[in-house]
Tab-separated table of C-alpha atoms and ligand atoms in Angstrom:
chain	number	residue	atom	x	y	z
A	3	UNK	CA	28.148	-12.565	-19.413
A	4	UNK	CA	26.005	-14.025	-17.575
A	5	UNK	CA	22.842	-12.772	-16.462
A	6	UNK	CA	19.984	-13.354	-13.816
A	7	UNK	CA	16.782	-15.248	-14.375
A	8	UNK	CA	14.604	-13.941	-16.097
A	9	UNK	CA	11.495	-12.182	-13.568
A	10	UNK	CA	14.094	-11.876	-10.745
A	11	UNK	CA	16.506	-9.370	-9.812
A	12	UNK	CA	19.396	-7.975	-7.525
A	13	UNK	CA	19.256	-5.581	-4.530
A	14	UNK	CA	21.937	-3.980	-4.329
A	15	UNK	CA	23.076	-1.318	-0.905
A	16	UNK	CA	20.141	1.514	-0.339
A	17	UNK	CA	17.524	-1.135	-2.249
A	18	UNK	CA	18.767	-3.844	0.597
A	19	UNK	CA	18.546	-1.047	3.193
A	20	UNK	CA	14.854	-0.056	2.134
A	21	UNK	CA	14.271	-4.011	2.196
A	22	UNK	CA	15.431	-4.200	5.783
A	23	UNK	CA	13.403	-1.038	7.099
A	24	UNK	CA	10.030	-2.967	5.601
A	25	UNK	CA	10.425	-5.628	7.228
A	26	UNK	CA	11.670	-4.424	10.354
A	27	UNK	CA	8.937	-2.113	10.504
A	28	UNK	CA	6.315	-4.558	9.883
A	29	UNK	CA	7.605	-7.106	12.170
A	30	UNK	CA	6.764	-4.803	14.670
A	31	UNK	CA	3.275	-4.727	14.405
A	32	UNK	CA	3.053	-8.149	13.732
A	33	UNK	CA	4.952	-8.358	17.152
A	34	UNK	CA	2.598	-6.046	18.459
A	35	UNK	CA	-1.030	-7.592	17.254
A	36	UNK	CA	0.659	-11.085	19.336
A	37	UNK	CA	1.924	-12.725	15.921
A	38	UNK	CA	5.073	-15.178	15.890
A	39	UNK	CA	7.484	-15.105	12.867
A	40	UNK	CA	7.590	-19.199	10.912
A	41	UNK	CA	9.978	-19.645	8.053
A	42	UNK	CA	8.894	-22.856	6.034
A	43	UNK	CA	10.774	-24.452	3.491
A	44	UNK	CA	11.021	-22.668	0.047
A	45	UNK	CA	10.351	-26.289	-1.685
A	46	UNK	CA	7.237	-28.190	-0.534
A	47	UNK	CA	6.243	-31.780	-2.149
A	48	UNK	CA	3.831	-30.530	-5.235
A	49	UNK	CA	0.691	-32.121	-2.881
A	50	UNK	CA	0.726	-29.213	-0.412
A	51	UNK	CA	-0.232	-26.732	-3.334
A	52	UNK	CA	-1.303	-29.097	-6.391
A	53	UNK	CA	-4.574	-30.241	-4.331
A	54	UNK	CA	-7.896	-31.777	-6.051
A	55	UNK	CA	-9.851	-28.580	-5.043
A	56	UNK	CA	-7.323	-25.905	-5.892
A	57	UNK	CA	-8.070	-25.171	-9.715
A	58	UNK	CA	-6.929	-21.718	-10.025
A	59	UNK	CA	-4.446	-20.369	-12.335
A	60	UNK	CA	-1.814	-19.694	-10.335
A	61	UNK	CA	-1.247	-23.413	-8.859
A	62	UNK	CA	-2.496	-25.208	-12.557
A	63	UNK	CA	-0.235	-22.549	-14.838
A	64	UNK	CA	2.224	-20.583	-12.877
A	65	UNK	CA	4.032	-23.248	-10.347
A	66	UNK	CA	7.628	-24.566	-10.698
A	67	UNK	CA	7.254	-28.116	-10.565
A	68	UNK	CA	10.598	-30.124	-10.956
A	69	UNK	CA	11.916	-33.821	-9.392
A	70	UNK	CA	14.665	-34.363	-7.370
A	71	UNK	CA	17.153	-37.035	-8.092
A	72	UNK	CA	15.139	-39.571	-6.377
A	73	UNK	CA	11.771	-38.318	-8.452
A	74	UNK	CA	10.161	-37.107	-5.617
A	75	UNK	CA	7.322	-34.040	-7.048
A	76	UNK	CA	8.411	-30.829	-5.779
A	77	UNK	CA	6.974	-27.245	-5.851
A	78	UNK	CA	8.581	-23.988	-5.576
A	79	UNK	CA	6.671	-22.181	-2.749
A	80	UNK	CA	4.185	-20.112	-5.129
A	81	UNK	CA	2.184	-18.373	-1.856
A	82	UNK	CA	3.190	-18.615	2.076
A	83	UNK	CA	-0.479	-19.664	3.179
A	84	UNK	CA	-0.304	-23.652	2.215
A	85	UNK	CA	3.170	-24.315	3.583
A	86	UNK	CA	2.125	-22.652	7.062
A	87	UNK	CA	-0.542	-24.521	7.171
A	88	UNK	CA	1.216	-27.774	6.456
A	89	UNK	CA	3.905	-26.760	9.194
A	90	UNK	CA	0.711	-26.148	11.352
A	91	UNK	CA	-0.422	-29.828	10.885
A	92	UNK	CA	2.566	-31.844	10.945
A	93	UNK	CA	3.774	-29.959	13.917
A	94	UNK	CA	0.131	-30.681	15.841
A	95	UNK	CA	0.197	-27.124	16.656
A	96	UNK	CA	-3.743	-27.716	17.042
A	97	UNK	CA	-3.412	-29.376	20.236
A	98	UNK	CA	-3.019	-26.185	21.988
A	99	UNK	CA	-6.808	-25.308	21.275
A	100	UNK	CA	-6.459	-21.795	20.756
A	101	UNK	CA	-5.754	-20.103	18.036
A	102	UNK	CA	-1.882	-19.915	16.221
A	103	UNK	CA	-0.786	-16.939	14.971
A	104	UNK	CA	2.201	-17.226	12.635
A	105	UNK	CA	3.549	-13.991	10.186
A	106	UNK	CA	6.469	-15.193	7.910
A	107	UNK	CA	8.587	-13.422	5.178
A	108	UNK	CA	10.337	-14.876	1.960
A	109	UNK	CA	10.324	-15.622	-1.247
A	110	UNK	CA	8.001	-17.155	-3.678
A	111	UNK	CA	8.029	-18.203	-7.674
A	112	UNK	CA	5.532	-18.156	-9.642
A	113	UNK	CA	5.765	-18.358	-13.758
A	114	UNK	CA	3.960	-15.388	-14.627
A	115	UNK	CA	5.067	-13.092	-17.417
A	116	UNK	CA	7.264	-10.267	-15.619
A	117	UNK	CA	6.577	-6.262	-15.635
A	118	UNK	CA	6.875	-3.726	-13.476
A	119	UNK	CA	5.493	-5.251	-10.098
A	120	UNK	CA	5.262	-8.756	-11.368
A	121	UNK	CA	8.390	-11.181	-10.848
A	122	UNK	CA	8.817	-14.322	-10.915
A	123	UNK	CA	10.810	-14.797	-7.955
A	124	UNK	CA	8.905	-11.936	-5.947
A	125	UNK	CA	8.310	-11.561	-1.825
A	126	UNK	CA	5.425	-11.495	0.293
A	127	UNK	CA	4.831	-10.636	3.830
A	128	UNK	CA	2.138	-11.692	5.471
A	129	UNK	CA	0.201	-13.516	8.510
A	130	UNK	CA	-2.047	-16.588	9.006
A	131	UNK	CA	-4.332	-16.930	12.665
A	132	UNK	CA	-5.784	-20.548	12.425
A	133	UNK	CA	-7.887	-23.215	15.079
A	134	UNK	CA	-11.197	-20.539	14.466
A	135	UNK	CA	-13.666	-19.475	12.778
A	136	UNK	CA	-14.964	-16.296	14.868
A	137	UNK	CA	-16.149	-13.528	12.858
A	138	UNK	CA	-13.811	-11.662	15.354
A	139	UNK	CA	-10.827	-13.094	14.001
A	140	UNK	CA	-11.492	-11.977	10.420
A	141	UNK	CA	-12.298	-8.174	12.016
A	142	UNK	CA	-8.662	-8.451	13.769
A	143	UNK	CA	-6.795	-9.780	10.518
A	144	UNK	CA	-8.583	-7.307	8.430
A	145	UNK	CA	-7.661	-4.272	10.506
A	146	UNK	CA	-4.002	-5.968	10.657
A	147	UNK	CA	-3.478	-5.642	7.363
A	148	UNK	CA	-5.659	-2.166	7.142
A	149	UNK	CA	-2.810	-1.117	10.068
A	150	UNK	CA	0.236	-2.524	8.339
A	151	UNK	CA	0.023	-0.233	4.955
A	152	UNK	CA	-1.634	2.703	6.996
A	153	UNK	CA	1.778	2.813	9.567
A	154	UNK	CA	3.738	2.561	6.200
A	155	UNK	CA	2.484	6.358	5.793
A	156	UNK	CA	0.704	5.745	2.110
A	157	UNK	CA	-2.702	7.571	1.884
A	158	UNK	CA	-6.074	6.203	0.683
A	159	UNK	CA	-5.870	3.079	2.485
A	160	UNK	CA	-8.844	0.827	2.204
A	161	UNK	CA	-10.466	-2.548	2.318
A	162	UNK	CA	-12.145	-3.996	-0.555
A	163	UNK	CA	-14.519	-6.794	1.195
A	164	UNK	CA	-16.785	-9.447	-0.223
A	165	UNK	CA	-18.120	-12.816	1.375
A	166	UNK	CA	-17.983	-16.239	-0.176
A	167	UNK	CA	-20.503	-17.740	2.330
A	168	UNK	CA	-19.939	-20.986	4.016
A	169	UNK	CA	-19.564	-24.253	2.124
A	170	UNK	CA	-23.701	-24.783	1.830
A	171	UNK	CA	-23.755	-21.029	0.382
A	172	UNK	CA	-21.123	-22.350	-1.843
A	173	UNK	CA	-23.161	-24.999	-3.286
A	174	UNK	CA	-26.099	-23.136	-3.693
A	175	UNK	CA	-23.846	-20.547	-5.412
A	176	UNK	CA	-22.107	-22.579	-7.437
A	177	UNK	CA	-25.093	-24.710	-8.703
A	178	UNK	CA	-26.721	-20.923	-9.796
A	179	UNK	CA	-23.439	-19.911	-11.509
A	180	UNK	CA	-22.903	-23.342	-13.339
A	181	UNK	CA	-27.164	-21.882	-15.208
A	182	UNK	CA	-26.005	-18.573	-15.304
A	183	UNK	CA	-22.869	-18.910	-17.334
A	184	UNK	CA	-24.050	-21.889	-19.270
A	185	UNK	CA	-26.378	-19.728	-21.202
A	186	UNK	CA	-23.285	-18.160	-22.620
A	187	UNK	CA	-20.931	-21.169	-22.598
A	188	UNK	CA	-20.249	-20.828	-26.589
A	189	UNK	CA	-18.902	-17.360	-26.342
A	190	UNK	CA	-16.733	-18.020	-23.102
A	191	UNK	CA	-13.122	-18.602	-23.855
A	192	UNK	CA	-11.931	-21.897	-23.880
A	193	UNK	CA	-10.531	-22.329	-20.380
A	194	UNK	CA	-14.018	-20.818	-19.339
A	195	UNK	CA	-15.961	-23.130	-21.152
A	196	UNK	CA	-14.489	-26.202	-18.729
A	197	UNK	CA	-14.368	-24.401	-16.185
A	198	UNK	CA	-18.483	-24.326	-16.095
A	199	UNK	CA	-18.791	-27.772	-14.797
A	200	UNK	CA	-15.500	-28.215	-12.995
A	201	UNK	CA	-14.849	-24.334	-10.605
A	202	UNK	CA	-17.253	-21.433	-12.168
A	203	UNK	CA	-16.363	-19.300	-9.119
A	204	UNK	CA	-13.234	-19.044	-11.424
A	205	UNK	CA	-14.593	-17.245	-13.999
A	206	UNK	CA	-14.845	-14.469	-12.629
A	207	UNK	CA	-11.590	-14.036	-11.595
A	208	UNK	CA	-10.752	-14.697	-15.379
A	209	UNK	CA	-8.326	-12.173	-17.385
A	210	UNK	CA	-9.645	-13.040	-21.030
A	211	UNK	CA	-13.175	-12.905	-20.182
A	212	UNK	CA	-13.049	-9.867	-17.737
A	213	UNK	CA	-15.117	-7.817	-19.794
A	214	UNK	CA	-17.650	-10.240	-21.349
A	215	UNK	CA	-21.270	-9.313	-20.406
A	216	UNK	CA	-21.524	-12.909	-18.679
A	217	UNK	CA	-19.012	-11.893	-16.320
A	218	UNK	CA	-20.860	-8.556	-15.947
A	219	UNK	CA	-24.107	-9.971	-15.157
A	220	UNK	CA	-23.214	-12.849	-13.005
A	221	UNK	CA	-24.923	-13.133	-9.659
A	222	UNK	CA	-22.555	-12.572	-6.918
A	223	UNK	CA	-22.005	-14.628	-3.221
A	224	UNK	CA	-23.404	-11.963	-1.086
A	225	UNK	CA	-27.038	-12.373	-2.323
A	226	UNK	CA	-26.700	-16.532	-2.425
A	227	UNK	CA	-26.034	-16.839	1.693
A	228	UNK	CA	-26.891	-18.819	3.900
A	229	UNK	CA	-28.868	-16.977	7.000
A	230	UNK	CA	-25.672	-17.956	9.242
A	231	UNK	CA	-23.051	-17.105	6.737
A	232	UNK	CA	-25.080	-13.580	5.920
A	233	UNK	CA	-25.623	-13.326	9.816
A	234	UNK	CA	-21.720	-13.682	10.195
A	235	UNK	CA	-20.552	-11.649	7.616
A	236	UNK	CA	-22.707	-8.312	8.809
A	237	UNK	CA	-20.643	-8.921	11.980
A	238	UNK	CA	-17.501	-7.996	10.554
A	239	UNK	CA	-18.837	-5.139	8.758
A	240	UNK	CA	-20.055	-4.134	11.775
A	241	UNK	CA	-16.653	-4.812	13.275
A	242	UNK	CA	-14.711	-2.918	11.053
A	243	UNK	CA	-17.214	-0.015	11.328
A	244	UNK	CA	-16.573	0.310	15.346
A	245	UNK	CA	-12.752	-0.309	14.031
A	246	UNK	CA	-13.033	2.767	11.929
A	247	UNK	CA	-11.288	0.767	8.675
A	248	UNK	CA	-12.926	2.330	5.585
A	249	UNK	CA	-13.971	-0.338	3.391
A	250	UNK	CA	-16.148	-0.808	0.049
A	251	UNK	CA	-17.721	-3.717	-0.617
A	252	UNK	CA	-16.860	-5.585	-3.357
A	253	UNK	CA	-19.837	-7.799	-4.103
A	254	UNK	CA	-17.749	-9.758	-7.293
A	255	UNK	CA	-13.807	-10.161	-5.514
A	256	UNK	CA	-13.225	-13.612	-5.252
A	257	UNK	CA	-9.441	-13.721	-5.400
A	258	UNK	CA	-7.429	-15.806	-7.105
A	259	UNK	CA	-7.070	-18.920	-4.989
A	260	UNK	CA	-9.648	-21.948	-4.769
A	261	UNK	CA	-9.454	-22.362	-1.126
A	262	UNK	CA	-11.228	-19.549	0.580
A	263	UNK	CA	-14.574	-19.006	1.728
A	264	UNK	CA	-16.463	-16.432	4.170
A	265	UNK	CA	-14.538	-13.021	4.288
A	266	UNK	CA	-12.170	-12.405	1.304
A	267	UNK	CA	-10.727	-9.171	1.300
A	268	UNK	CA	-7.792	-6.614	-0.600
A	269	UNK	CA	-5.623	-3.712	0.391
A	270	UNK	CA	-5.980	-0.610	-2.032
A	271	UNK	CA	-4.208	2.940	-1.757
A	272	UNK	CA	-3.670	5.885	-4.078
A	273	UNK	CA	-0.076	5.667	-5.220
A	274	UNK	CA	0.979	8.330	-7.983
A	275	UNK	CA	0.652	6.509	-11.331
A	276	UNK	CA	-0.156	2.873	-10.234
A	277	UNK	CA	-3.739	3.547	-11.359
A	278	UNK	CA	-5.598	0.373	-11.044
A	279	UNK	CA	-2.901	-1.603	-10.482
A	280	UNK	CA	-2.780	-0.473	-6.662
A	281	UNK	CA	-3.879	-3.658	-5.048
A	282	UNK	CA	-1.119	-3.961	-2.447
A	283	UNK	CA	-2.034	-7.328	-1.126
A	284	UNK	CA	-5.282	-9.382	0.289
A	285	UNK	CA	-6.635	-12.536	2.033
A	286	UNK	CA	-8.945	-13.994	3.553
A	287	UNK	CA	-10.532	-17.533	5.582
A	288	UNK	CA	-10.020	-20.759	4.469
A	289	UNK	CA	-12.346	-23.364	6.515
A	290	UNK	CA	-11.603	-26.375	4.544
A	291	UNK	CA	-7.491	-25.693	3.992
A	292	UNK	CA	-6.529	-27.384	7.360
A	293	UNK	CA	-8.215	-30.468	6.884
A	294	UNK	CA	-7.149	-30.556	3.385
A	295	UNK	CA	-3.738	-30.837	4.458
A	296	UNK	CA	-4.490	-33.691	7.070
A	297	UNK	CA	-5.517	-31.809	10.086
A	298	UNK	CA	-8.475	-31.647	11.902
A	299	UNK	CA	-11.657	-29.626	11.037
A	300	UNK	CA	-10.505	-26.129	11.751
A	301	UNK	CA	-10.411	-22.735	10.259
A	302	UNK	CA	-8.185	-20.005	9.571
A	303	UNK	CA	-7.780	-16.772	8.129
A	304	UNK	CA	-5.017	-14.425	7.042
A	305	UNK	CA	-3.399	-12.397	4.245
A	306	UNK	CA	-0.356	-11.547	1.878
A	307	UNK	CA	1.361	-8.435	0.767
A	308	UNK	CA	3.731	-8.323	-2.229
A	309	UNK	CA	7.258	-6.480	-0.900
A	310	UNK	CA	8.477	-5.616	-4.084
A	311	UNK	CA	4.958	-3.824	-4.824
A	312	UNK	CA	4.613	-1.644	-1.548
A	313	UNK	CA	8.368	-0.715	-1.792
A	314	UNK	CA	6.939	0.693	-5.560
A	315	UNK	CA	3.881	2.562	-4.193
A	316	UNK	CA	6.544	3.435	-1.253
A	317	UNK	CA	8.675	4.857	-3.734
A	318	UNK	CA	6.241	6.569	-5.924
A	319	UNK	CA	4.848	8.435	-2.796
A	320	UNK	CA	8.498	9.800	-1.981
A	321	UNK	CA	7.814	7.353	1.551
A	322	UNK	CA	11.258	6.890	2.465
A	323	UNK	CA	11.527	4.295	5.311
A	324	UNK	CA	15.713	4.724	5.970
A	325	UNK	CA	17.719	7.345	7.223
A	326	UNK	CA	20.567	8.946	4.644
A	327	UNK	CA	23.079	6.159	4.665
A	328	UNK	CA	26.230	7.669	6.661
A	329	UNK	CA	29.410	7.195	7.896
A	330	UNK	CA	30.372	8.431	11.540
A	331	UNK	CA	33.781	8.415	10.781
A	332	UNK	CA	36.358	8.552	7.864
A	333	UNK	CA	40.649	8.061	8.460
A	334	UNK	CA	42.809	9.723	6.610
A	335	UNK	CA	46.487	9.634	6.149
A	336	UNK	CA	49.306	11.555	4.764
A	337	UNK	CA	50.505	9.203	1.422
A	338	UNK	CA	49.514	5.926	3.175
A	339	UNK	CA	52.476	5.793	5.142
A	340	UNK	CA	50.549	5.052	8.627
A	341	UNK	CA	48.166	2.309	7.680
A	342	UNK	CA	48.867	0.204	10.501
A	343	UNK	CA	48.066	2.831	12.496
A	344	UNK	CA	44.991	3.220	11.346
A	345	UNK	CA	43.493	-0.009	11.159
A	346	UNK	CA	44.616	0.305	14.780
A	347	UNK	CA	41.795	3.020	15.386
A	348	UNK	CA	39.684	1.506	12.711
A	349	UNK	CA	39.496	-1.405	15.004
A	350	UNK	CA	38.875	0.284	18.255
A	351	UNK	CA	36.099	2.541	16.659
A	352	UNK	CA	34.049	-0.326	15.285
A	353	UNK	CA	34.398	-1.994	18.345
A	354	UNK	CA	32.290	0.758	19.825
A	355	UNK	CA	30.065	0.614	17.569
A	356	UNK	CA	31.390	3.746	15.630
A	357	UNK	CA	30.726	3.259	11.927
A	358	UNK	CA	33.872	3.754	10.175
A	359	UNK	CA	35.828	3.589	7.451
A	360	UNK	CA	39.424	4.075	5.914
A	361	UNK	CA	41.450	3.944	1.998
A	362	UNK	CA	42.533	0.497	1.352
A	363	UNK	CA	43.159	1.712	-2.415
A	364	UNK	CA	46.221	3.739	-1.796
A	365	UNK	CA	45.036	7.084	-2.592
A	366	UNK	CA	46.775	10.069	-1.716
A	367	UNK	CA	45.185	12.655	0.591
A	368	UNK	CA	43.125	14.555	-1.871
A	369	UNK	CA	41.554	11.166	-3.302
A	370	UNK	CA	40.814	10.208	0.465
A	371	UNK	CA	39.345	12.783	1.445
A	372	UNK	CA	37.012	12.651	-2.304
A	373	UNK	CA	36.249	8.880	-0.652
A	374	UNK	CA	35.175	10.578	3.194
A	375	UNK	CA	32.918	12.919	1.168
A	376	UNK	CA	31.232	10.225	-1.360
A	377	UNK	CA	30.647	8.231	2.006
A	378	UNK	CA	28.855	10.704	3.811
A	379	UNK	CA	31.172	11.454	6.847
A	380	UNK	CA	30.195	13.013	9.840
A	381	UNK	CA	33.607	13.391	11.181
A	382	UNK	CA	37.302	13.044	9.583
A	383	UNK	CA	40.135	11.952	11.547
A	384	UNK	CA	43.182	13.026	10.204
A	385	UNK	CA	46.189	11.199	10.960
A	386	UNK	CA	49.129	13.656	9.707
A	387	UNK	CA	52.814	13.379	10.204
A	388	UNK	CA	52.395	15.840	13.273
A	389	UNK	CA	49.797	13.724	14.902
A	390	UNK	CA	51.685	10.339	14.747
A	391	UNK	CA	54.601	11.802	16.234
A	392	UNK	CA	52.962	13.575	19.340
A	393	UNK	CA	50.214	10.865	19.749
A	394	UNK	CA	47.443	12.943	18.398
A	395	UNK	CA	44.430	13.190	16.182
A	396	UNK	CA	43.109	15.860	14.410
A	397	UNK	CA	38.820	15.447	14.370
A	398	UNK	CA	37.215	17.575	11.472
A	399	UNK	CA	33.153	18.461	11.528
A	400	UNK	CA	32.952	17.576	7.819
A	401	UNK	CA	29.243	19.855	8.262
A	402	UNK	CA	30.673	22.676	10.228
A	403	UNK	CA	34.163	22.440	8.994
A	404	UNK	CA	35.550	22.857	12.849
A	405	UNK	CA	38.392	20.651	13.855
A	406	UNK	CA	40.314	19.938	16.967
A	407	UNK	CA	43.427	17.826	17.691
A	408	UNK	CA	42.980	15.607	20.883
A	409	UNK	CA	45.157	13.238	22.033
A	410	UNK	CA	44.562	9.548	20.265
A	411	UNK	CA	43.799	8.147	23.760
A	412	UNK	CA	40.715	9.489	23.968
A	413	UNK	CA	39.955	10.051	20.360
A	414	UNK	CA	36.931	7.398	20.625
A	415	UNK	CA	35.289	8.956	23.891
A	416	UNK	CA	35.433	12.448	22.835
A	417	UNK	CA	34.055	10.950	19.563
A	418	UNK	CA	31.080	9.323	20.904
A	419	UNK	CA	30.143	12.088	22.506
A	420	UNK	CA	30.200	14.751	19.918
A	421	UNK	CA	28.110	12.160	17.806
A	422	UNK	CA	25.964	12.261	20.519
A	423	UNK	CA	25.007	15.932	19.436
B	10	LIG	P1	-2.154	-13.410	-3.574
B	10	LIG	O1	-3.229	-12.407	-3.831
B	10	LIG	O2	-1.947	-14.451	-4.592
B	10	LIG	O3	-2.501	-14.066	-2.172
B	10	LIG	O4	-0.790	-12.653	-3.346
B	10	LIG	C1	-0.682	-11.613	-2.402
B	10	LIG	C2	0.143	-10.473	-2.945
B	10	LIG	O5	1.408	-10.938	-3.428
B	10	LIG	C3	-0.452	-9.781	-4.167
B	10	LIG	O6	-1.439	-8.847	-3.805
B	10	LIG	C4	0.768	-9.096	-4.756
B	10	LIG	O7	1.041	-7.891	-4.064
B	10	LIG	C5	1.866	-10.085	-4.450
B	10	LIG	N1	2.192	-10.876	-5.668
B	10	LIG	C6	1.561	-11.949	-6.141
B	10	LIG	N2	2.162	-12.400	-7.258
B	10	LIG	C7	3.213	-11.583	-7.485
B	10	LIG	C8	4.249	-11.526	-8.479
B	10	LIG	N3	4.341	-12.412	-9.461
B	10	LIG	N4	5.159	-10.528	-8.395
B	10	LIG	C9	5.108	-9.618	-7.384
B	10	LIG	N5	4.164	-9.633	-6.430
B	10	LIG	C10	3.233	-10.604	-6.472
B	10	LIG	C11	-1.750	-15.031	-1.582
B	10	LIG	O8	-0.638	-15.318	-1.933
B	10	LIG	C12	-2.411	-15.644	-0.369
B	10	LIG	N6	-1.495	-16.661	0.181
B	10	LIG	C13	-2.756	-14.605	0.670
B	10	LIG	C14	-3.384	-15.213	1.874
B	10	LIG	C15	-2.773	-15.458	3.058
B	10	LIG	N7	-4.616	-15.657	1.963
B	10	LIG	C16	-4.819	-16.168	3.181
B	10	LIG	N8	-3.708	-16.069	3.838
């Protein structure tokens, strides 16, 4: 036999339906908050992700990297935020001098090893606002994504929200961080140990060394500012205090991609048994990202979730986001003689918009009806020997057990409007 990839998997009929009704209902309020849906290509060339000042794990150790037949470097799509952004700058979508607001939806790969919540072919949803910087923006994408889970119906929702400063915070950071964790450089593990000189923001986003008292004692972002970038990042606090979004600060999250700075935030709720694995998703700004990708000096902001991990917490809360799945209407015939007849009506039902079905498996009466039952169906239409001969159909409540027969004429009117009820 064979099987599926390893770290991806199948949805299969209520799982596809539950798929649907996420992102239906999110596209909503993306719709709503003025965002635009972009689908970018699954496969970038490796350059839009595999960038000089991208170190972190997930681009260096997790990417699927493979040549075509004519050698060009490709990359599997391991996060939605670079490819928009490429999209943004080929397409000159800066010209417009305002800012773009894109949402997309779709897969990504990343080689991580798989558990519950973890794939390697997974799906995000998220958006991206880029051409500015305003502190205002960040307080609108933060509460977007606050909104998104919160209309989802889980409870607890919060922000966890830390600063990264601006690029001359940065610096001054960094430089403090490359003495701090020096001091314990022998007893760092090894990928920490090169890390020092070459990203030590990364350390402390580092699994082995989460624990280790360097990691515990390292001086955080928010008290290495810049006046501006302190100035700017009380103004979203402030923002999402009039906004009424509970939030913590988080004074060590620096997330796990290279190109952010300023705000830098996750989504949190309590979900039954997730523990402290109920980070639903996060973001933040990237200043430098744009111009990294060939486009002019601009800045932009935005943030991911992970489908497969809300539909979880979703799940786990008993948040069901679809309706029973149901049939309007089953046919059923005496001993299959009348099937023409009843793809007849079959026809004419669908085609007003009457969910139907019939038995293409040549069951007899009793196993038909078994099939109307499994199916959910509001109504049976019974199509005996009687009925054929006087034009007629007999209509059973398959809830209340009533039935009627009504001539076939006006089987689909009278039809629509008792599902009307
Ligand atoms: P990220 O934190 O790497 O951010 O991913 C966002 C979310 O994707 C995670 O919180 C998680 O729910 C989900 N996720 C990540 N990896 C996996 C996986 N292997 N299996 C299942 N779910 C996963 C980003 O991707 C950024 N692009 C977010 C962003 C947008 N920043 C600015 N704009």
């Amino acid at each position: 036999m064979i099987t599926k990839v390893k770290g991806t998997y199948d949805l299969l009929f209520d799982e596809t339906r539950r798929w649907q009704a996420l992102e239906q209902k999110v596209r909503k309020i993306f719709e709503v908050y003025n965002y635009s849906e972009i689908r970018t290509p699954i496969m970038e060339y490796s350059k839009v992700f595999h960038r000089e000042t991208e170190q972190s794990e997930m681009v260096t150790k997790e990417t699927y990297n493979f040549l075509d037949r004519s050698d060009r470097e490709l990359t599997l799509r391991p996060e939605g935020t670079a490819g928009v952004i490429r999209s943004y700058v080929e397409n000159k979508l800066y010209v417009n001098q305002d800012v773009s607001k894109f949402y997309y939806m779709g897969p990504n790969f990343r080689y991580e090893r798989p558990q519950k919540g973890r794939y390697r072919q997974f799906s995000q949803f998220g958006i991206e606002a880029v051409g500015s910087d305003s502190p205002y923006l960040d307080i609108e994408v933060v509460s977007l994504a606050y909104e998104t889970i919160k209309r989802l119906g889980l409870k607890g929702v919060r922000v966890r929200i830390n600063t990264l400063g601006d690029a001359e915070s940065r610096k001054n950071y960094q430089e403090i961080l490359v003495d701090h964790f020096s001091k314990h450089k022998e007893t760092l593990c090894e990928d920490c140990q090169k890390r020092i000189d070459k990203n030590p923001l990364r350390i402390l986003d580092c699994k082995i060394d989460k624990d280790h008292i360097a990691l515990q004692t390292a001086p955080v972002p928010a008290e290495h500012l810049t006046p501006a970038a302190h100035e700017r990042y009380m103004l979203v606090l402030k923002g999402l205090n009039e906004a009424n979004i509970p939030y913590e600060t988080a004074p060590k999250l620096v997330r796990g991609l290279d190109y952010y700075s300023h705000t830098v935030f996750e989504i949190e709720a309590d979900i039954e048994g997730f523990g402290a694995q109920n980070v639903l998703g996060g973001g933040g700004c990237y200043q430098k990202l744009v111009q990294e990708l060939g486009g002019p000096d601009l800045s932009g902001i935005g943030f991911a979730f992970g489908m497969e991990r809300l539909l979880l917490a979703l799940e786990a809360e008993d948040i069901s986001l679809i309706d029973e799945d149901k049939l309007d209407a089953y046919i059923l015939t005496f001993d299959n003689k009348d099937s023409l007849v009843s793809t007849t009506l079959l026809n004419q039902l669908r085609s007003n918009d009457i969910k139907a079905e019939m038995n293409y498996m040549n069951r007899n009466f009793k196993g038909q009806l078994k099939q109307a039952i499994k199916q959910n169906a509001s109504y049976l239409l019974i199509l005996g020997e009687e009925e054929i001969k006087n034009q007629m159909i007999t209509i059973k409540n398959t809830k209340t057990e009533t039935q009627e027969t009504i001539p076939n004429k006006i089987v689909v009117k009278h039809l629509k409007e008792l599902l009307k009820k």
